[in-house]
Amino acid sequence: MSQAYIHPIVLVPGVSTSMDKVFYQWTNVDKEISKIKDQVELKSIESVYVPLYIVDVYAHSRYKGEAVVTLTRVVTVKTKQGYTTRTETRHTIVYVSGEYDKDFRVPVIARRAPARKTLVPLIQYYLDSIKNAPSPIPLENVEWDNVKGQVLSPEILPNEAELYARDLSCEELHSLVEDRMTTEAMQMAAVQHPGWTPSFVSWEYKIIPCRSEVIRMSPIILLPMIHAVYSFQQRIYQALFAGWDGRKVYSEEPVSSTSRKLSFLGAILSSGILGGAGFALFQHGGDGSLLGVILLMLGMAGSYYLTKEAIKDVNIETLE
Amino acid sequence: MILRKIKCPYCGSEFHVPETVSIAVCPYCGSTVWIETGEMFKEHYIYDIQVEYNQAYTNAIGIAQRQFASPEDLSLRATPSEGMLHFVPLYLFHVDIRARCPDNPEAGIEEKWVSLLATSNPPKGLTNSYKFPTRGRRFFEPRILERGKYHQPDRDPRDLLELAIGRSRIRALEEAYNECDNPRLQDNSKWLGIVHYPFWQVGYKYLGKDYYALVDATDGTVVYLEYPIGSKKRSLLLGGSVALVVAGMAIGSIIGYYIDPTLAGAGSVGGFVSGLAGVINFLELGVSRKGTYRLEG
């Protein structure tokens, strides 16, 4: 007779202090928010337990490829007018092969809806501080009277989570191997042609197979988060805290008028200094033309970015 | 609107639905039926309303007030107007595609969950890119029909499954071509069911003009919002545009002169051109009377 397999579920205990206290501790401690804490009003606060798998995956690739590497060198030649520099270009074919493997730790939220950006720093913080976080409790030992908030049910089966984690690991391995192959191709070309600098790699063919296996699958971890909505001068903002230790992991914060003024000033300086120097050098011609175009582009980009900053509605703060 | 009569395969009641609708909910027993085949659904969920209208309105005004160009007195002078609860249908899909090679049955894997709007006429501001928050859900109940506007799904899930799969087949094959020349594709992708999701349509008036907002009724997130642009802010933005260009030209002229006294004019042109790039952001708000906010990410 077959028996249904039940994947274990554990719960990370939430903070013992009240949720309001977690919020007000942040308003006292945070460098920016503490300046306006007297005008901050907590509108609502709730706790939610998010189901999560942590999947450890081993991924391996035996790669090979053939690349055409472009190399350049600058030579000084004597002409009737004197000495002048000239850039020379050549191509070479190199064959790259090798093996690469890596262990990945992939968090998979056990919900079908795609995760909002606010959840990403929460999960990253849990993975980074997993040793300091309170030990998860098996579901059968949980004292439910102490659990505040909504516990979300897992919607994704363990085998689906495994497949998803393997897919993600192979995608990541693929891009790592691509970078490695490009570096190797450039190094080989540089060794074959001393004095030349490799500048561009194009591939005739590139084979990057990926084999992956799940090394360890965690139980379903119910991870607590605290979501607060607060107001400042009738404006609404939100903050997200790690539910197990009260650390703020994501927050929207008011933009001060000083920072708006600084951004505007930066836009003026960017336009004037970079744009002005850029177009002047371009007009001047000669070797400075290319630099002039680059400076002009930087001036435009800086001016655009800084005016966007000057009128933005909110500052987003996440854990570094 | 042309209506057609449907007989519920579960309770036998008869009811009318628009002809364009492909999936209907029996208003008597709550069964969800695929009209074409008469097949009944097991997976039809609804998300709970956790935020009431007053809170949704407060959130909308709070987000409108924090916009740079909104008038300072918006939260004081705004008054609520027409509001409505919408239950918007979404189809949930599980995309599971594997490309097999002779010695590796999983040479290419593509696995993801996708939710797509099941109605061709969703409330303004709601798009397929909206990420629904992780919140509790329960099985569909017909009594929700009494609380707000229930949107019947009118898009065929078989068509949307292709949209959900997107480039996944190609990506799985591309992965597998790394291992063999003729990978075999196995597509286990399926439509999982329907979810009805609640949104508050919030209306407010400011100085006699109507503005609209859409708020997620499960967690109060403001998805889309229209707000007035204050006349003082408009003047500030237009003045800032002129100041940016003029100051940019002046500084550019000095820098140009410093490089070469004949290049003062060229420096001034460079400052003008770069300043224009920044002015785009100011003018976008400064020349209009109504701004829009869309939730990102």
PDB file of N, CA and C in Angstrom, chain A residues 149-207:
ATOM      1  N   GLY A 149      -0.621  36.937  12.986  1.00  0.00           N
ATOM      2  CA  GLY A 149      -0.665  37.213  11.551  1.00  0.00           C
ATOM      3  C   GLY A 149      -1.144  36.039  10.727  1.00  0.00           C
ATOM      4  N   GLN A 150      -1.154  36.290   9.421  1.00  0.00           N
ATOM      5  CA  GLN A 150      -1.711  35.341   8.469  1.00  0.00           C
ATOM      6  C   GLN A 150      -0.621  34.376   7.990  1.00  0.00           C
ATOM      7  N   VAL A 151      -0.909  33.076   8.062  1.00  0.00           N
ATOM      8  CA  VAL A 151       0.050  32.080   7.575  1.00  0.00           C
ATOM      9  C   VAL A 151      -0.422  31.628   6.193  1.00  0.00           C
ATOM     10  N   LEU A 152       0.395  31.847   5.193  1.00  0.00           N
ATOM     11  CA  LEU A 152      -0.014  31.520   3.824  1.00  0.00           C
ATOM     12  C   LEU A 152       0.293  30.058   3.520  1.00  0.00           C
ATOM     13  N   SER A 153      -0.628  29.429   2.818  1.00  0.00           N
ATOM     14  CA  SER A 153      -0.424  28.014   2.504  1.00  0.00           C
ATOM     15  C   SER A 153       0.518  27.872   1.305  1.00  0.00           C
ATOM     16  N   PRO A 154       1.366  26.824   1.332  1.00  0.00           N
ATOM     17  CA  PRO A 154       2.244  26.596   0.168  1.00  0.00           C
ATOM     18  C   PRO A 154       1.408  26.142  -1.026  1.00  0.00           C
ATOM     19  N   GLU A 155       1.742  26.648  -2.208  1.00  0.00           N
ATOM     20  CA  GLU A 155       0.988  26.278  -3.409  1.00  0.00           C
ATOM     21  C   GLU A 155       1.860  25.523  -4.408  1.00  0.00           C
ATOM     22  N   ILE A 156       3.146  25.454  -4.121  1.00  0.00           N
ATOM     23  CA  ILE A 156       4.054  24.817  -5.082  1.00  0.00           C
ATOM     24  C   ILE A 156       4.615  23.544  -4.456  1.00  0.00           C
ATOM     25  N   LEU A 157       4.543  22.437  -5.194  1.00  0.00           N
ATOM     26  CA  LEU A 157       4.996  21.145  -4.678  1.00  0.00           C
ATOM     27  C   LEU A 157       6.523  21.094  -4.664  1.00  0.00           C
ATOM     28  N   PRO A 158       7.094  20.242  -3.781  1.00  0.00           N
ATOM     29  CA  PRO A 158       8.558  20.169  -3.692  1.00  0.00           C
ATOM     30  C   PRO A 158       9.224  19.829  -5.029  1.00  0.00           C
ATOM     31  N   ASN A 159       8.619  18.897  -5.800  1.00  0.00           N
ATOM     32  CA  ASN A 159       9.271  18.531  -7.074  1.00  0.00           C
ATOM     33  C   ASN A 159       9.235  19.691  -8.067  1.00  0.00           C
ATOM     34  N   GLU A 160       8.183  20.515  -8.008  1.00  0.00           N
ATOM     35  CA  GLU A 160       8.123  21.704  -8.868  1.00  0.00           C
ATOM     36  C   GLU A 160       9.191  22.720  -8.445  1.00  0.00           C
ATOM     37  N   ALA A 161       9.355  22.864  -7.128  1.00  0.00           N
ATOM     38  CA  ALA A 161      10.369  23.804  -6.611  1.00  0.00           C
ATOM     39  C   ALA A 161      11.768  23.343  -7.007  1.00  0.00           C
ATOM     40  N   GLU A 162      11.991  22.016  -6.957  1.00  0.00           N
ATOM     41  CA  GLU A 162      13.304  21.467  -7.349  1.00  0.00           C
ATOM     42  C   GLU A 162      13.611  21.789  -8.805  1.00  0.00           C
ATOM     43  N   LEU A 163      12.612  21.550  -9.649  1.00  0.00           N
ATOM     44  CA  LEU A 163      12.794  21.780 -11.087  1.00  0.00           C
ATOM     45  C   LEU A 163      13.092  23.256 -11.359  1.00  0.00           C
ATOM     46  N   TYR A 164      12.343  24.109 -10.676  1.00  0.00           N
ATOM     47  CA  TYR A 164      12.512  25.554 -10.836  1.00  0.00           C
ATOM     48  C   TYR A 164      13.928  25.970 -10.418  1.00  0.00           C
ATOM     49  N   ALA A 165      14.386  25.425  -9.271  1.00  0.00           N
ATOM     50  CA  ALA A 165      15.716  25.779  -8.746  1.00  0.00           C
ATOM     51  C   ALA A 165      16.812  25.292  -9.692  1.00  0.00           C
ATOM     52  N   ARG A 166      16.623  24.100 -10.260  1.00  0.00           N
ATOM     53  CA  ARG A 166      17.641  23.558 -11.199  1.00  0.00           C
ATOM     54  C   ARG A 166      17.685  24.408 -12.463  1.00  0.00           C
ATOM     55  N   ASP A 167      16.499  24.811 -12.926  1.00  0.00           N
ATOM     56  CA  ASP A 167      16.415  25.659 -14.130  1.00  0.00           C
ATOM     57  C   ASP A 167      17.173  26.965 -13.908  1.00  0.00           C
ATOM     58  N   LEU A 168      16.917  27.570 -12.737  1.00  0.00           N
ATOM     59  CA  LEU A 168      17.545  28.854 -12.412  1.00  0.00           C
ATOM     60  C   LEU A 168      19.067  28.711 -12.276  1.00  0.00           C
ATOM     61  N   SER A 169      19.499  27.599 -11.635  1.00  0.00           N
ATOM     62  CA  SER A 169      20.942  27.373 -11.441  1.00  0.00           C
ATOM     63  C   SER A 169      21.640  27.215 -12.781  1.00  0.00           C
ATOM     64  N   CYS A 170      21.010  26.467 -13.694  1.00  0.00           N
ATOM     65  CA  CYS A 170      21.632  26.253 -15.007  1.00  0.00           C
ATOM     66  C   CYS A 170      21.708  27.565 -15.787  1.00  0.00           C
ATOM     67  N   GLU A 171      20.670  28.405 -15.647  1.00  0.00           N
ATOM     68  CA  GLU A 171      20.711  29.706 -16.342  1.00  0.00           C
ATOM     69  C   GLU A 171      21.880  30.548 -15.828  1.00  0.00           C
ATOM     70  N   GLU A 172      22.053  30.511 -14.493  1.00  0.00           N
ATOM     71  CA  GLU A 172      23.131  31.305 -13.897  1.00  0.00           C
ATOM     72  C   GLU A 172      24.497  30.741 -14.280  1.00  0.00           C
ATOM     73  N   LEU A 173      24.598  29.394 -14.253  1.00  0.00           N
ATOM     74  CA  LEU A 173      25.850  28.736 -14.626  1.00  0.00           C
ATOM     75  C   LEU A 173      26.203  29.087 -16.077  1.00  0.00           C
ATOM     76  N   HIS A 174      25.190  29.099 -16.936  1.00  0.00           N
ATOM     77  CA  HIS A 174      25.398  29.393 -18.356  1.00  0.00           C
ATOM     78  C   HIS A 174      26.058  30.760 -18.539  1.00  0.00           C
ATOM     79  N   SER A 175      25.531  31.772 -17.817  1.00  0.00           N
ATOM     80  CA  SER A 175      26.110  33.111 -18.004  1.00  0.00           C
ATOM     81  C   SER A 175      27.516  33.185 -17.392  1.00  0.00           C
ATOM     82  N   LEU A 176      27.757  32.450 -16.287  1.00  0.00           N
ATOM     83  CA  LEU A 176      29.106  32.432 -15.701  1.00  0.00           C
ATOM     84  C   LEU A 176      30.104  31.785 -16.660  1.00  0.00           C
ATOM     85  N   VAL A 177      29.666  30.668 -17.285  1.00  0.00           N
ATOM     86  CA  VAL A 177      30.559  29.956 -18.211  1.00  0.00           C
ATOM     87  C   VAL A 177      30.825  30.814 -19.448  1.00  0.00           C
ATOM     88  N   GLU A 178      29.811  31.526 -19.924  1.00  0.00           N
ATOM     89  CA  GLU A 178      30.005  32.412 -21.088  1.00  0.00           C
ATOM     90  C   GLU A 178      31.096  33.432 -20.804  1.00  0.00           C
ATOM     91  N   ASP A 179      31.026  34.059 -19.613  1.00  0.00           N
ATOM     92  CA  ASP A 179      32.047  35.051 -19.227  1.00  0.00           C
ATOM     93  C   ASP A 179      33.425  34.406 -19.167  1.00  0.00           C
ATOM     94  N   ARG A 180      33.462  33.212 -18.571  1.00  0.00           N
ATOM     95  CA  ARG A 180      34.737  32.499 -18.404  1.00  0.00           C
ATOM     96  C   ARG A 180      35.341  32.159 -19.768  1.00  0.00           C
ATOM     97  N   MET A 181      34.480  31.708 -20.698  1.00  0.00           N
ATOM     98  CA  MET A 181      34.973  31.336 -22.033  1.00  0.00           C
ATOM     99  C   MET A 181      35.548  32.553 -22.766  1.00  0.00           C
ATOM    100  N   THR A 182      34.862  33.688 -22.618  1.00  0.00           N
ATOM    101  CA  THR A 182      35.339  34.913 -23.275  1.00  0.00           C
ATOM    102  C   THR A 182      36.706  35.310 -22.714  1.00  0.00           C
ATOM    103  N   THR A 183      36.844  35.239 -21.368  1.00  0.00           N
ATOM    104  CA  THR A 183      38.124  35.573 -20.735  1.00  0.00           C
ATOM    105  C   THR A 183      39.217  34.632 -21.215  1.00  0.00           C
ATOM    106  N   GLU A 184      38.906  33.327 -21.247  1.00  0.00           N
ATOM    107  CA  GLU A 184      39.906  32.330 -21.670  1.00  0.00           C
ATOM    108  C   GLU A 184      40.325  32.568 -23.117  1.00  0.00           C
ATOM    109  N   ALA A 185      39.338  32.876 -23.975  1.00  0.00           N
ATOM    110  CA  ALA A 185      39.647  33.100 -25.393  1.00  0.00           C
ATOM    111  C   ALA A 185      40.585  34.297 -25.543  1.00  0.00           C
ATOM    112  N   MET A 186      40.307  35.358 -24.778  1.00  0.00           N
ATOM    113  CA  MET A 186      41.157  36.557 -24.851  1.00  0.00           C
ATOM    114  C   MET A 186      42.563  36.253 -24.336  1.00  0.00           C
ATOM    115  N   GLN A 187      42.640  35.507 -23.234  1.00  0.00           N
ATOM    116  CA  GLN A 187      43.955  35.176 -22.665  1.00  0.00           C
ATOM    117  C   GLN A 187      44.779  34.339 -23.648  1.00  0.00           C
ATOM    118  N   MET A 188      44.114  33.354 -24.286  1.00  0.00           N
ATOM    119  CA  MET A 188      44.833  32.489 -25.237  1.00  0.00           C
ATOM    120  C   MET A 188      45.334  33.304 -26.430  1.00  0.00           C
ATOM    121  N   ALA A 189      44.477  34.209 -26.906  1.00  0.00           N
ATOM    122  CA  ALA A 189      44.870  35.033 -28.054  1.00  0.00           C
ATOM    123  C   ALA A 189      46.045  35.941 -27.692  1.00  0.00           C
ATOM    124  N   ALA A 190      46.032  36.471 -26.462  1.00  0.00           N
ATOM    125  CA  ALA A 190      47.112  37.366 -26.021  1.00  0.00           C
ATOM    126  C   ALA A 190      48.431  36.602 -25.907  1.00  0.00           C
ATOM    127  N   VAL A 191      48.359  35.348 -25.447  1.00  0.00           N
ATOM    128  CA  VAL A 191      49.577  34.528 -25.322  1.00  0.00           C
ATOM    129  C   VAL A 191      50.133  34.199 -26.713  1.00  0.00           C
ATOM    130  N   GLN A 192      49.213  33.898 -27.666  1.00  0.00           N
ATOM    131  CA  GLN A 192      49.647  33.546 -29.030  1.00  0.00           C
ATOM    132  C   GLN A 192      50.284  34.743 -29.759  1.00  0.00           C
ATOM    133  N   HIS A 193      49.809  35.944 -29.425  1.00  0.00           N
ATOM    134  CA  HIS A 193      50.289  37.136 -30.144  1.00  0.00           C
ATOM    135  C   HIS A 193      50.758  38.202 -29.158  1.00  0.00           C
ATOM    136  N   PRO A 194      51.989  38.054 -28.638  1.00  0.00           N
ATOM    137  CA  PRO A 194      52.494  39.035 -27.665  1.00  0.00           C
ATOM    138  C   PRO A 194      52.559  40.439 -28.287  1.00  0.00           C
ATOM    139  N   GLY A 195      52.241  41.434 -27.478  1.00  0.00           N
ATOM    140  CA  GLY A 195      52.269  42.818 -27.969  1.00  0.00           C
ATOM    141  C   GLY A 195      50.926  43.277 -28.518  1.00  0.00           C
ATOM    142  N   TRP A 196      50.013  42.335 -28.716  1.00  0.00           N
ATOM    143  CA  TRP A 196      48.675  42.685 -29.218  1.00  0.00           C
ATOM    144  C   TRP A 196      47.684  42.612 -28.065  1.00  0.00           C
ATOM    145  N   THR A 197      46.667  43.484 -28.111  1.00  0.00           N
ATOM    146  CA  THR A 197      45.646  43.493 -27.051  1.00  0.00           C
ATOM    147  C   THR A 197      44.322  42.968 -27.609  1.00  0.00           C
ATOM    148  N   PRO A 198      43.793  41.862 -27.010  1.00  0.00           N
ATOM    149  CA  PRO A 198      42.497  41.363 -27.497  1.00  0.00           C
ATOM    150  C   PRO A 198      41.385  42.352 -27.161  1.00  0.00           C
ATOM    151  N   SER A 199      40.506  42.630 -28.118  1.00  0.00           N
ATOM    152  CA  SER A 199      39.468  43.630 -27.856  1.00  0.00           C
ATOM    153  C   SER A 199      38.048  43.104 -28.075  1.00  0.00           C
ATOM    154  N   PHE A 200      37.879  42.055 -28.870  1.00  0.00           N
ATOM    155  CA  PHE A 200      36.521  41.591 -29.170  1.00  0.00           C
ATOM    156  C   PHE A 200      36.548  40.097 -29.479  1.00  0.00           C
ATOM    157  N   VAL A 201      35.507  39.391 -29.000  1.00  0.00           N
ATOM    158  CA  VAL A 201      35.419  37.943 -29.255  1.00  0.00           C
ATOM    159  C   VAL A 201      34.082  37.643 -29.930  1.00  0.00           C
ATOM    160  N   SER A 202      34.131  36.961 -31.074  1.00  0.00           N
ATOM    161  CA  SER A 202      32.876  36.461 -31.657  1.00  0.00           C
ATOM    162  C   SER A 202      33.009  34.941 -31.800  1.00  0.00           C
ATOM    163  N   TRP A 203      31.897  34.257 -31.579  1.00  0.00           N
ATOM    164  CA  TRP A 203      31.961  32.797 -31.492  1.00  0.00           C
ATOM    165  C   TRP A 203      31.491  32.139 -32.780  1.00  0.00           C
ATOM    166  N   GLU A 204      32.307  31.215 -33.270  1.00  0.00           N
ATOM    167  CA  GLU A 204      31.884  30.384 -34.412  1.00  0.00           C
ATOM    168  C   GLU A 204      30.864  29.370 -33.907  1.00  0.00           C
ATOM    169  N   TYR A 205      31.177  28.725 -32.798  1.00  0.00           N
ATOM    170  CA  TYR A 205      30.196  27.899 -32.084  1.00  0.00           C
ATOM    171  C   TYR A 205      30.567  27.876 -30.611  1.00  0.00           C
ATOM    172  N   LYS A 206      29.543  27.609 -29.812  1.00  0.00           N
ATOM    173  CA  LYS A 206      29.740  27.623 -28.357  1.00  0.00           C
ATOM    174  C   LYS A 206      28.805  26.564 -27.765  1.00  0.00           C
ATOM    175  N   ILE A 207      29.351  25.589 -27.075  1.00  0.00           N
ATOM    176  CA  ILE A 207      28.499  24.535 -26.499  1.00  0.00           C
ATOM    177  C   ILE A 207      28.656  24.574 -24.985  1.00  0.00           C
TER     178      ILE A 207
END
